[in-house]
Amino acid sequence: MLSAVALVSFAVAYAVLRLLLGRFGRLALDRPNERSLHERPVPRTGGIALLAGAATSLGFGASALWLAFALAAALALVSFADDVRGLPTGLRLAAHLGAAALLIWYLLAPIDPVSLALLSLAVAWITNLYNFMDGSDGLAGGMALFGFGAYAIAAASGHAALAAANTALAAAAAAFLLLNFPPARVFLGDVGSVPLGFLAAALGLAGWRDDLWPLWFPLLVFAPFIGDATLTLLRRLSRLERIWHAHREHYYQRLVRMGAGHRGAALAGYGLMAVCASAALFGRNSPPFVQATAVGAAVLVLVVAATWIDVRWARHLRRAVN
């Protein structure tokens, strides 16, 4: 069953990608600017194809997760409007928070107002950080492949709906990467990155609610993105910068700018994603000490990688000044 889900999702996503690049290739273009890492206009409609592929899972047993997909589709529409026309930041954030609150209420009701508010903020943050991290060829698609792939493996023996949904998402991400791995011919765009971030949080919470994994499991699976985006936000807040403005200071962006290029940054990211996903899968059903060891080891790898980039970046800036 899961192999059929993967094949159908992959085929649909790839077919829609080719259609978008053919007849609708100029529908929404990401044009280079001073904050970009690319040098030519690139279509940013790839997320439509990825979501189309993922939606096929609803016909293969994932219909119990209909609300998560419906809310992701609603966010995709808002994000597509933003890609094409541009929307006020407040309107986008209101949509993210509204979708997050409805999801939490549906999954975890009855729930007290404080917990509802805190979890809604957490889901909205993960929704947004995925968008923040979609700035280098192959990176966000790779995180979808590793992240939802890990969810699918963990759910395969105990939850048909989650297994089907995550298998479809991982397969659709693989199809997307065929045209997004450096040099990218298509980007996810907000229409893809925002719903993917939302689904990462939504399906992670669904698995936790149904006792498939502990709450730390989805956080560790997506830790390469969560860690980069969160540390970068805290650093910018400490400097009193306008955090809603675009920038090029994420760890992956600095790695690209130091000479690794999009391909090098993507491959380095895949290595970290594999470490985190493997540690999460290894520790999820283990005794508490083993869980703590698995989480600690993966976090240590991320800290070492971040420190290495920080040190190299400081040297890079000194050389640029001199």
PDB file of C-alpha atoms in Angstrom:
ATOM      1  CA  MET A   1       0.000   0.000   0.000  1.00  0.00           C
ATOM      2  CA  LEU A   2       2.681   2.512   0.971  1.00  0.00           C
ATOM      3  CA  SER A   3       4.666   1.770  -2.172  1.00  0.00           C
ATOM      4  CA  ALA A   4       1.558   2.578  -4.234  1.00  0.00           C
ATOM      5  CA  VAL A   5       1.093   5.813  -2.294  1.00  0.00           C
ATOM      6  CA  ALA A   6       4.711   6.772  -2.972  1.00  0.00           C
ATOM      7  CA  LEU A   7       4.518   5.985  -6.694  1.00  0.00           C
ATOM      8  CA  VAL A   8       1.264   7.872  -7.257  1.00  0.00           C
ATOM      9  CA  SER A   9       2.373  10.888  -5.236  1.00  0.00           C
ATOM     10  CA  PHE A  10       5.735  11.037  -7.000  1.00  0.00           C
ATOM     11  CA  ALA A  11       4.125  10.756 -10.442  1.00  0.00           C
ATOM     12  CA  VAL A  12       1.460  13.391  -9.760  1.00  0.00           C
ATOM     13  CA  ALA A  13       3.953  15.842  -8.261  1.00  0.00           C
ATOM     14  CA  TYR A  14       6.367  15.456 -11.147  1.00  0.00           C
ATOM     15  CA  ALA A  15       3.614  15.771 -13.793  1.00  0.00           C
ATOM     16  CA  VAL A  16       2.275  18.950 -12.188  1.00  0.00           C
ATOM     17  CA  LEU A  17       5.814  20.342 -11.954  1.00  0.00           C
ATOM     18  CA  ARG A  18       6.362  19.849 -15.673  1.00  0.00           C
ATOM     19  CA  LEU A  19       2.993  21.474 -16.421  1.00  0.00           C
ATOM     20  CA  LEU A  20       3.792  24.467 -14.220  1.00  0.00           C
ATOM     21  CA  LEU A  21       7.193  24.939 -15.815  1.00  0.00           C
ATOM     22  CA  GLY A  22       5.711  24.604 -19.271  1.00  0.00           C
ATOM     23  CA  ARG A  23       2.435  26.489 -19.660  1.00  0.00           C
ATOM     24  CA  PHE A  24       2.589  28.481 -16.432  1.00  0.00           C
ATOM     25  CA  GLY A  25       6.316  28.971 -16.009  1.00  0.00           C
ATOM     26  CA  ARG A  26       6.079  32.744 -15.564  1.00  0.00           C
ATOM     27  CA  LEU A  27       3.021  32.725 -13.318  1.00  0.00           C
ATOM     28  CA  ALA A  28       5.090  33.703 -10.245  1.00  0.00           C
ATOM     29  CA  LEU A  29       8.809  34.410 -10.559  1.00  0.00           C
ATOM     30  CA  ASP A  30      11.306  34.864  -7.749  1.00  0.00           C
ATOM     31  CA  ARG A  31      13.446  37.724  -9.014  1.00  0.00           C
ATOM     32  CA  PRO A  32      16.937  38.247  -7.550  1.00  0.00           C
ATOM     33  CA  ASN A  33      17.487  41.095  -5.086  1.00  0.00           C
ATOM     34  CA  GLU A  34      20.119  42.117  -2.555  1.00  0.00           C
ATOM     35  CA  ARG A  35      18.814  39.520  -0.077  1.00  0.00           C
ATOM     36  CA  SER A  36      18.711  36.611  -2.539  1.00  0.00           C
ATOM     37  CA  LEU A  37      21.194  33.815  -3.107  1.00  0.00           C
ATOM     38  CA  HIS A  38      20.163  33.219  -6.735  1.00  0.00           C
ATOM     39  CA  GLU A  39      21.133  35.258  -9.802  1.00  0.00           C
ATOM     40  CA  ARG A  40      18.267  34.783 -12.270  1.00  0.00           C
ATOM     41  CA  PRO A  41      14.455  34.723 -12.099  1.00  0.00           C
ATOM     42  CA  VAL A  42      13.156  31.280 -11.058  1.00  0.00           C
ATOM     43  CA  PRO A  43       9.502  30.121 -10.941  1.00  0.00           C
ATOM     44  CA  ARG A  44       8.263  29.767  -7.367  1.00  0.00           C
ATOM     45  CA  THR A  45       5.279  27.528  -7.973  1.00  0.00           C
ATOM     46  CA  GLY A  46       6.886  24.187  -7.109  1.00  0.00           C
ATOM     47  CA  GLY A  47       4.948  23.964  -3.875  1.00  0.00           C
ATOM     48  CA  ILE A  48       1.717  23.564  -5.842  1.00  0.00           C
ATOM     49  CA  ALA A  49       3.052  20.358  -7.390  1.00  0.00           C
ATOM     50  CA  LEU A  50       4.349  19.020  -4.084  1.00  0.00           C
ATOM     51  CA  LEU A  51       1.015  19.593  -2.369  1.00  0.00           C
ATOM     52  CA  ALA A  52      -0.874  18.047  -5.293  1.00  0.00           C
ATOM     53  CA  GLY A  53       1.222  14.922  -4.936  1.00  0.00           C
ATOM     54  CA  ALA A  54       0.745  14.834  -1.167  1.00  0.00           C
ATOM     55  CA  ALA A  55      -3.023  15.242  -1.508  1.00  0.00           C
ATOM     56  CA  THR A  56      -3.246  11.888  -3.303  1.00  0.00           C
ATOM     57  CA  SER A  57      -2.753  10.252   0.104  1.00  0.00           C
ATOM     58  CA  LEU A  58      -6.339  11.211   0.967  1.00  0.00           C
ATOM     59  CA  GLY A  59      -7.424   8.461  -1.413  1.00  0.00           C
ATOM     60  CA  PHE A  60      -5.073   5.940   0.201  1.00  0.00           C
ATOM     61  CA  GLY A  61      -6.213   5.998   3.799  1.00  0.00           C
ATOM     62  CA  ALA A  62      -5.162   9.452   5.003  1.00  0.00           C
ATOM     63  CA  SER A  63      -8.687  10.914   4.998  1.00  0.00           C
ATOM     64  CA  ALA A  64      -8.703  10.951   8.818  1.00  0.00           C
ATOM     65  CA  LEU A  65      -6.210  13.824   8.513  1.00  0.00           C
ATOM     66  CA  TRP A  66      -8.483  15.844   6.255  1.00  0.00           C
ATOM     67  CA  LEU A  67      -8.458  18.946   8.439  1.00  0.00           C
ATOM     68  CA  ALA A  68      -4.662  19.217   8.468  1.00  0.00           C
ATOM     69  CA  PHE A  69      -4.639  19.033   4.665  1.00  0.00           C
ATOM     70  CA  ALA A  70      -7.580  21.440   4.352  1.00  0.00           C
ATOM     71  CA  LEU A  71      -5.853  24.019   6.545  1.00  0.00           C
ATOM     72  CA  ALA A  72      -2.590  23.509   4.644  1.00  0.00           C
ATOM     73  CA  ALA A  73      -4.488  24.123   1.394  1.00  0.00           C
ATOM     74  CA  ALA A  74      -6.014  27.298   2.821  1.00  0.00           C
ATOM     75  CA  LEU A  75      -2.560  28.531   3.830  1.00  0.00           C
ATOM     76  CA  ALA A  76      -1.301  27.646   0.358  1.00  0.00           C
ATOM     77  CA  LEU A  77      -3.970  29.888  -1.202  1.00  0.00           C
ATOM     78  CA  VAL A  78      -3.034  32.781   1.082  1.00  0.00           C
ATOM     79  CA  SER A  79       0.641  32.215   0.352  1.00  0.00           C
ATOM     80  CA  PHE A  80       0.088  31.996  -3.401  1.00  0.00           C
ATOM     81  CA  ALA A  81      -1.683  35.337  -3.294  1.00  0.00           C
ATOM     82  CA  ASP A  82       1.334  36.673  -1.432  1.00  0.00           C
ATOM     83  CA  ASP A  83       3.718  35.178  -4.021  1.00  0.00           C
ATOM     84  CA  VAL A  84       1.801  36.772  -6.901  1.00  0.00           C
ATOM     85  CA  ARG A  85       0.532  40.066  -5.474  1.00  0.00           C
ATOM     86  CA  GLY A  86       2.039  40.527  -2.032  1.00  0.00           C
ATOM     87  CA  LEU A  87      -0.047  40.607   1.165  1.00  0.00           C
ATOM     88  CA  PRO A  88       0.356  42.571   4.418  1.00  0.00           C
ATOM     89  CA  THR A  89       2.450  40.777   7.031  1.00  0.00           C
ATOM     90  CA  GLY A  90      -0.328  41.075   9.592  1.00  0.00           C
ATOM     91  CA  LEU A  91      -2.820  39.309   7.332  1.00  0.00           C
ATOM     92  CA  ARG A  92      -0.429  36.414   6.715  1.00  0.00           C
ATOM     93  CA  LEU A  93       0.332  36.006  10.416  1.00  0.00           C
ATOM     94  CA  ALA A  94      -3.371  36.102  11.288  1.00  0.00           C
ATOM     95  CA  ALA A  95      -3.983  33.270   8.809  1.00  0.00           C
ATOM     96  CA  HIS A  96      -1.112  31.230  10.287  1.00  0.00           C
ATOM     97  CA  LEU A  97      -2.298  31.724  13.863  1.00  0.00           C
ATOM     98  CA  GLY A  98      -5.914  31.033  12.967  1.00  0.00           C
ATOM     99  CA  ALA A  99      -5.037  27.782  11.207  1.00  0.00           C
ATOM    100  CA  ALA A 100      -2.788  26.753  14.107  1.00  0.00           C
ATOM    101  CA  ALA A 101      -5.470  27.433  16.735  1.00  0.00           C
ATOM    102  CA  LEU A 102      -8.134  25.504  14.797  1.00  0.00           C
ATOM    103  CA  LEU A 103      -5.756  22.574  14.363  1.00  0.00           C
ATOM    104  CA  ILE A 104      -4.826  22.455  18.072  1.00  0.00           C
ATOM    105  CA  TRP A 105      -8.460  22.668  19.145  1.00  0.00           C
ATOM    106  CA  TYR A 106      -9.409  19.846  16.753  1.00  0.00           C
ATOM    107  CA  LEU A 107      -6.533  17.565  17.784  1.00  0.00           C
ATOM    108  CA  LEU A 108      -6.370  18.168  21.526  1.00  0.00           C
ATOM    109  CA  ALA A 109      -9.780  19.408  22.734  1.00  0.00           C
ATOM    110  CA  PRO A 110     -10.664  19.799  25.528  1.00  0.00           C
ATOM    111  CA  ILE A 111      -7.684  22.096  26.095  1.00  0.00           C
ATOM    112  CA  ASP A 112      -7.241  25.074  28.399  1.00  0.00           C
ATOM    113  CA  PRO A 113      -6.840  28.551  26.843  1.00  0.00           C
ATOM    114  CA  VAL A 114      -3.210  29.010  27.933  1.00  0.00           C
ATOM    115  CA  SER A 115      -2.098  25.705  26.396  1.00  0.00           C
ATOM    116  CA  LEU A 116      -4.099  26.482  23.268  1.00  0.00           C
ATOM    117  CA  ALA A 117      -2.372  29.848  22.898  1.00  0.00           C
ATOM    118  CA  LEU A 118       1.127  28.498  23.527  1.00  0.00           C
ATOM    119  CA  LEU A 119       0.759  25.550  21.175  1.00  0.00           C
ATOM    120  CA  SER A 120      -0.788  27.778  18.513  1.00  0.00           C
ATOM    121  CA  LEU A 121       2.228  30.083  18.707  1.00  0.00           C
ATOM    122  CA  ALA A 122       4.549  27.071  18.415  1.00  0.00           C
ATOM    123  CA  VAL A 123       2.738  25.740  15.336  1.00  0.00           C
ATOM    124  CA  ALA A 124       2.709  29.210  13.751  1.00  0.00           C
ATOM    125  CA  TRP A 125       6.449  29.541  14.440  1.00  0.00           C
ATOM    126  CA  ILE A 126       7.250  26.227  12.740  1.00  0.00           C
ATOM    127  CA  THR A 127       4.993  27.261   9.836  1.00  0.00           C
ATOM    128  CA  ASN A 128       6.989  30.455   9.398  1.00  0.00           C
ATOM    129  CA  LEU A 129      10.467  29.098  10.055  1.00  0.00           C
ATOM    130  CA  TYR A 130      10.092  26.599   7.224  1.00  0.00           C
ATOM    131  CA  ASN A 131       9.463  29.567   4.966  1.00  0.00           C
ATOM    132  CA  PHE A 132      12.507  31.389   6.396  1.00  0.00           C
ATOM    133  CA  MET A 133      14.687  28.355   5.655  1.00  0.00           C
ATOM    134  CA  ASP A 134      13.554  28.068   2.027  1.00  0.00           C
ATOM    135  CA  GLY A 135      16.301  30.176   0.505  1.00  0.00           C
ATOM    136  CA  SER A 136      18.831  27.785  -0.993  1.00  0.00           C
ATOM    137  CA  ASP A 137      18.466  25.214  -3.772  1.00  0.00           C
ATOM    138  CA  GLY A 138      17.546  21.751  -2.545  1.00  0.00           C
ATOM    139  CA  LEU A 139      17.399  22.611   1.148  1.00  0.00           C
ATOM    140  CA  ALA A 140      13.683  22.839   1.988  1.00  0.00           C
ATOM    141  CA  GLY A 141      12.829  19.976  -0.365  1.00  0.00           C
ATOM    142  CA  GLY A 142      15.492  17.866   1.319  1.00  0.00           C
ATOM    143  CA  MET A 143      14.101  18.667   4.761  1.00  0.00           C
ATOM    144  CA  ALA A 144      10.670  17.545   3.554  1.00  0.00           C
ATOM    145  CA  LEU A 145      12.121  14.292   2.230  1.00  0.00           C
ATOM    146  CA  PHE A 146      14.044  13.485   5.423  1.00  0.00           C
ATOM    147  CA  GLY A 147      11.480  14.898   7.858  1.00  0.00           C
ATOM    148  CA  PHE A 148       8.279  13.405   6.476  1.00  0.00           C
ATOM    149  CA  GLY A 149      10.203  10.265   5.557  1.00  0.00           C
ATOM    150  CA  ALA A 150      11.114   9.815   9.234  1.00  0.00           C
ATOM    151  CA  TYR A 151       7.479  10.381  10.211  1.00  0.00           C
ATOM    152  CA  ALA A 152       6.408   7.754   7.659  1.00  0.00           C
ATOM    153  CA  ILE A 153       8.872   5.159   8.989  1.00  0.00           C
ATOM    154  CA  ALA A 154       7.767   5.766  12.571  1.00  0.00           C
ATOM    155  CA  ALA A 155       4.070   5.521  11.633  1.00  0.00           C
ATOM    156  CA  ALA A 156       4.350   2.574   9.228  1.00  0.00           C
ATOM    157  CA  SER A 157       3.523  -0.136  11.758  1.00  0.00           C
ATOM    158  CA  GLY A 158       0.916   1.624  13.862  1.00  0.00           C
ATOM    159  CA  HIS A 159      -1.015   4.371  12.069  1.00  0.00           C
ATOM    160  CA  ALA A 160      -2.206   3.876   8.488  1.00  0.00           C
ATOM    161  CA  ALA A 161      -3.376   7.462   7.959  1.00  0.00           C
ATOM    162  CA  LEU A 162      -0.151   9.081   9.165  1.00  0.00           C
ATOM    163  CA  ALA A 163       1.950   6.543   7.284  1.00  0.00           C
ATOM    164  CA  ALA A 164       0.116   7.266   4.020  1.00  0.00           C
ATOM    165  CA  ALA A 165       0.178  11.057   4.443  1.00  0.00           C
ATOM    166  CA  ASN A 166       3.866  11.222   5.280  1.00  0.00           C
ATOM    167  CA  THR A 167       4.869   8.711   2.612  1.00  0.00           C
ATOM    168  CA  ALA A 168       3.082  10.858   0.022  1.00  0.00           C
ATOM    169  CA  LEU A 169       4.743  14.039   1.293  1.00  0.00           C
ATOM    170  CA  ALA A 170       8.200  12.447   1.195  1.00  0.00           C
ATOM    171  CA  ALA A 171       7.631  11.022  -2.299  1.00  0.00           C
ATOM    172  CA  ALA A 172       6.320  14.349  -3.620  1.00  0.00           C
ATOM    173  CA  ALA A 173       9.384  16.065  -2.114  1.00  0.00           C
ATOM    174  CA  ALA A 174      11.626  13.594  -3.956  1.00  0.00           C
ATOM    175  CA  ALA A 175       9.916  14.492  -7.247  1.00  0.00           C
ATOM    176  CA  PHE A 176      10.320  18.195  -6.484  1.00  0.00           C
ATOM    177  CA  LEU A 177      14.028  17.733  -5.768  1.00  0.00           C
ATOM    178  CA  LEU A 178      14.583  16.415  -9.296  1.00  0.00           C
ATOM    179  CA  LEU A 179      14.078  19.998 -10.480  1.00  0.00           C
ATOM    180  CA  ASN A 180      15.109  21.859  -7.333  1.00  0.00           C
ATOM    181  CA  PHE A 181      18.479  20.300  -6.514  1.00  0.00           C
ATOM    182  CA  PRO A 182      21.246  22.760  -7.475  1.00  0.00           C
ATOM    183  CA  PRO A 183      21.036  24.398  -9.913  1.00  0.00           C
ATOM    184  CA  ALA A 184      17.312  24.777  -9.220  1.00  0.00           C
ATOM    185  CA  ARG A 185      14.842  25.187 -12.065  1.00  0.00           C
ATOM    186  CA  VAL A 186      11.932  25.793  -9.687  1.00  0.00           C
ATOM    187  CA  PHE A 187      11.432  26.966  -6.102  1.00  0.00           C
ATOM    188  CA  LEU A 188       8.798  25.962  -3.553  1.00  0.00           C
ATOM    189  CA  GLY A 189       7.645  29.532  -3.053  1.00  0.00           C
ATOM    190  CA  ASP A 190       5.574  30.541  -0.042  1.00  0.00           C
ATOM    191  CA  VAL A 191       2.789  28.431  -1.549  1.00  0.00           C
ATOM    192  CA  GLY A 192       4.885  25.360  -0.740  1.00  0.00           C
ATOM    193  CA  SER A 193       7.096  26.266   2.213  1.00  0.00           C
ATOM    194  CA  VAL A 194       4.323  27.632   4.465  1.00  0.00           C
ATOM    195  CA  PRO A 195       2.024  24.566   4.125  1.00  0.00           C
ATOM    196  CA  LEU A 196       5.013  22.239   4.574  1.00  0.00           C
ATOM    197  CA  GLY A 197       5.951  23.932   7.832  1.00  0.00           C
ATOM    198  CA  PHE A 198       2.343  23.721   8.975  1.00  0.00           C
ATOM    199  CA  LEU A 199       2.112  20.018   8.087  1.00  0.00           C
ATOM    200  CA  ALA A 200       5.407  19.282   9.843  1.00  0.00           C
ATOM    201  CA  ALA A 201       3.850  20.639  13.045  1.00  0.00           C
ATOM    202  CA  ALA A 202       0.352  19.253  12.446  1.00  0.00           C
ATOM    203  CA  LEU A 203       1.372  15.680  11.652  1.00  0.00           C
ATOM    204  CA  GLY A 204       3.979  15.716  14.414  1.00  0.00           C
ATOM    205  CA  LEU A 205       1.303  16.657  16.943  1.00  0.00           C
ATOM    206  CA  ALA A 206      -1.097  14.052  15.534  1.00  0.00           C
ATOM    207  CA  GLY A 207       1.503  11.333  16.054  1.00  0.00           C
ATOM    208  CA  TRP A 208       2.151  12.541  19.600  1.00  0.00           C
ATOM    209  CA  ARG A 209      -1.574  12.608  20.388  1.00  0.00           C
ATOM    210  CA  ASP A 210      -1.926   9.015  19.158  1.00  0.00           C
ATOM    211  CA  ASP A 211       1.115   7.818  21.177  1.00  0.00           C
ATOM    212  CA  LEU A 212       3.235   6.995  18.136  1.00  0.00           C
ATOM    213  CA  TRP A 213       6.157   9.066  19.390  1.00  0.00           C
ATOM    214  CA  PRO A 214       7.125  11.412  22.226  1.00  0.00           C
ATOM    215  CA  LEU A 215       6.744  15.167  21.765  1.00  0.00           C
ATOM    216  CA  TRP A 216      10.483  15.629  21.275  1.00  0.00           C
ATOM    217  CA  PHE A 217      10.428  13.340  18.209  1.00  0.00           C
ATOM    218  CA  PRO A 218       9.074  15.842  15.621  1.00  0.00           C
ATOM    219  CA  LEU A 219      11.214  18.589  17.148  1.00  0.00           C
ATOM    220  CA  LEU A 220      14.364  16.517  16.660  1.00  0.00           C
ATOM    221  CA  VAL A 221      13.380  15.332  13.179  1.00  0.00           C
ATOM    222  CA  PHE A 222      13.078  18.946  12.007  1.00  0.00           C
ATOM    223  CA  ALA A 223      15.827  20.253  14.323  1.00  0.00           C
ATOM    224  CA  PRO A 224      18.167  21.395  11.491  1.00  0.00           C
ATOM    225  CA  PHE A 225      15.514  23.923  10.433  1.00  0.00           C
ATOM    226  CA  ILE A 226      14.191  24.714  13.912  1.00  0.00           C
ATOM    227  CA  GLY A 227      17.696  25.294  15.288  1.00  0.00           C
ATOM    228  CA  ASP A 228      18.932  27.487  12.429  1.00  0.00           C
ATOM    229  CA  ALA A 229      15.815  29.665  12.310  1.00  0.00           C
ATOM    230  CA  THR A 230      15.481  30.018  16.092  1.00  0.00           C
ATOM    231  CA  LEU A 231      19.133  30.867  16.746  1.00  0.00           C
ATOM    232  CA  THR A 232      19.138  33.367  13.887  1.00  0.00           C
ATOM    233  CA  LEU A 233      15.972  35.018  15.221  1.00  0.00           C
ATOM    234  CA  LEU A 234      17.428  35.305  18.732  1.00  0.00           C
ATOM    235  CA  ARG A 235      20.660  36.767  17.367  1.00  0.00           C
ATOM    236  CA  ARG A 236      18.774  39.407  15.379  1.00  0.00           C
ATOM    237  CA  LEU A 237      16.530  40.216  18.336  1.00  0.00           C
ATOM    238  CA  SER A 238      19.610  40.756  20.510  1.00  0.00           C
ATOM    239  CA  ARG A 239      20.794  43.367  17.989  1.00  0.00           C
ATOM    240  CA  LEU A 240      17.346  45.034  17.963  1.00  0.00           C
ATOM    241  CA  GLU A 241      16.986  44.412  14.231  1.00  0.00           C
ATOM    242  CA  ARG A 242      13.682  44.443  12.391  1.00  0.00           C
ATOM    243  CA  ILE A 243      13.154  40.698  12.359  1.00  0.00           C
ATOM    244  CA  TRP A 244      10.355  40.848   9.773  1.00  0.00           C
ATOM    245  CA  HIS A 245      12.758  42.194   7.138  1.00  0.00           C
ATOM    246  CA  ALA A 246      14.470  39.782   4.724  1.00  0.00           C
ATOM    247  CA  HIS A 247      18.141  39.038   5.379  1.00  0.00           C
ATOM    248  CA  ARG A 248      20.974  36.616   4.554  1.00  0.00           C
ATOM    249  CA  GLU A 249      22.219  35.652   8.015  1.00  0.00           C
ATOM    250  CA  HIS A 250      20.867  32.138   8.477  1.00  0.00           C
ATOM    251  CA  TYR A 251      23.543  29.503   8.959  1.00  0.00           C
ATOM    252  CA  TYR A 252      22.778  27.930   5.582  1.00  0.00           C
ATOM    253  CA  GLN A 253      22.958  31.348   3.884  1.00  0.00           C
ATOM    254  CA  ARG A 254      26.331  32.104   5.452  1.00  0.00           C
ATOM    255  CA  LEU A 255      27.581  28.685   4.371  1.00  0.00           C
ATOM    256  CA  VAL A 256      26.595  29.438   0.769  1.00  0.00           C
ATOM    257  CA  ARG A 257      28.190  32.887   0.901  1.00  0.00           C
ATOM    258  CA  MET A 258      31.456  31.490   2.325  1.00  0.00           C
ATOM    259  CA  GLY A 259      31.955  29.446  -0.819  1.00  0.00           C
ATOM    260  CA  ALA A 260      30.176  26.146  -0.241  1.00  0.00           C
ATOM    261  CA  GLY A 261      27.587  27.103  -2.839  1.00  0.00           C
ATOM    262  CA  HIS A 262      24.030  25.796  -3.015  1.00  0.00           C
ATOM    263  CA  ARG A 263      25.145  22.225  -3.640  1.00  0.00           C
ATOM    264  CA  GLY A 264      27.573  22.193  -0.729  1.00  0.00           C
ATOM    265  CA  ALA A 265      25.032  23.751   1.634  1.00  0.00           C
ATOM    266  CA  ALA A 266      22.386  21.257   0.554  1.00  0.00           C
ATOM    267  CA  LEU A 267      24.651  18.254   1.049  1.00  0.00           C
ATOM    268  CA  ALA A 268      25.796  19.518   4.445  1.00  0.00           C
ATOM    269  CA  GLY A 269      22.157  20.039   5.387  1.00  0.00           C
ATOM    270  CA  TYR A 270      21.274  16.514   4.267  1.00  0.00           C
ATOM    271  CA  GLY A 271      23.982  15.142   6.521  1.00  0.00           C
ATOM    272  CA  LEU A 272      22.553  16.970   9.536  1.00  0.00           C
ATOM    273  CA  MET A 273      19.011  15.941   8.590  1.00  0.00           C
ATOM    274  CA  ALA A 274      20.072  12.299   8.371  1.00  0.00           C
ATOM    275  CA  VAL A 275      21.742  12.468  11.795  1.00  0.00           C
ATOM    276  CA  CYS A 276      18.691  14.028  13.447  1.00  0.00           C
ATOM    277  CA  ALA A 277      16.170  11.733  11.738  1.00  0.00           C
ATOM    278  CA  SER A 278      18.226   8.634  12.586  1.00  0.00           C
ATOM    279  CA  ALA A 279      18.650   9.661  16.231  1.00  0.00           C
ATOM    280  CA  ALA A 280      14.922  10.389  16.524  1.00  0.00           C
ATOM    281  CA  LEU A 281      13.928   7.032  15.006  1.00  0.00           C
ATOM    282  CA  PHE A 282      16.455   5.175  17.156  1.00  0.00           C
ATOM    283  CA  GLY A 283      15.367   6.754  20.418  1.00  0.00           C
ATOM    284  CA  ARG A 284      11.613   7.177  20.062  1.00  0.00           C
ATOM    285  CA  ASN A 285      10.591   3.867  21.704  1.00  0.00           C
ATOM    286  CA  SER A 286      13.648   3.405  23.892  1.00  0.00           C
ATOM    287  CA  PRO A 287      14.056   3.800  27.670  1.00  0.00           C
ATOM    288  CA  PRO A 288      14.373   7.401  28.905  1.00  0.00           C
ATOM    289  CA  PHE A 289      18.179   7.250  29.206  1.00  0.00           C
ATOM    290  CA  VAL A 290      18.545   6.089  25.596  1.00  0.00           C
ATOM    291  CA  GLN A 291      16.108   8.764  24.424  1.00  0.00           C
ATOM    292  CA  ALA A 292      18.089  11.449  26.248  1.00  0.00           C
ATOM    293  CA  THR A 293      21.346  10.121  24.808  1.00  0.00           C
ATOM    294  CA  ALA A 294      19.994  10.082  21.242  1.00  0.00           C
ATOM    295  CA  VAL A 295      18.618  13.617  21.536  1.00  0.00           C
ATOM    296  CA  GLY A 296      21.788  14.890  23.212  1.00  0.00           C
ATOM    297  CA  ALA A 297      24.067  13.357  20.583  1.00  0.00           C
ATOM    298  CA  ALA A 298      22.084  14.872  17.701  1.00  0.00           C
ATOM    299  CA  VAL A 299      21.924  18.271  19.374  1.00  0.00           C
ATOM    300  CA  LEU A 300      25.676  18.130  19.998  1.00  0.00           C
ATOM    301  CA  VAL A 301      26.265  17.554  16.273  1.00  0.00           C
ATOM    302  CA  LEU A 302      24.097  20.590  15.460  1.00  0.00           C
ATOM    303  CA  VAL A 303      25.901  22.753  18.024  1.00  0.00           C
ATOM    304  CA  VAL A 304      29.303  21.755  16.636  1.00  0.00           C
ATOM    305  CA  ALA A 305      28.149  22.540  13.082  1.00  0.00           C
ATOM    306  CA  ALA A 306      26.733  25.931  14.127  1.00  0.00           C
ATOM    307  CA  THR A 307      29.896  26.814  16.050  1.00  0.00           C
ATOM    308  CA  TRP A 308      32.078  25.865  13.088  1.00  0.00           C
ATOM    309  CA  ILE A 309      30.051  28.139  10.803  1.00  0.00           C
ATOM    310  CA  ASP A 310      30.164  30.974  13.352  1.00  0.00           C
ATOM    311  CA  VAL A 311      33.956  30.753  13.581  1.00  0.00           C
ATOM    312  CA  ARG A 312      34.446  30.517   9.835  1.00  0.00           C
ATOM    313  CA  TRP A 313      32.022  33.393   9.257  1.00  0.00           C
ATOM    314  CA  ALA A 314      33.914  35.656  11.641  1.00  0.00           C
ATOM    315  CA  ARG A 315      37.127  34.922   9.719  1.00  0.00           C
ATOM    316  CA  HIS A 316      35.325  35.532   6.430  1.00  0.00           C
ATOM    317  CA  LEU A 317      34.171  38.967   7.588  1.00  0.00           C
ATOM    318  CA  ARG A 318      37.630  39.911   8.824  1.00  0.00           C
ATOM    319  CA  ARG A 319      39.137  38.991   5.462  1.00  0.00           C
ATOM    320  CA  ALA A 320      36.446  41.005   3.667  1.00  0.00           C
ATOM    321  CA  VAL A 321      37.242  44.091   5.761  1.00  0.00           C
ATOM    322  CA  ASN A 322      40.998  43.745   5.269  1.00  0.00           C
TER     323      ASN A 322
END
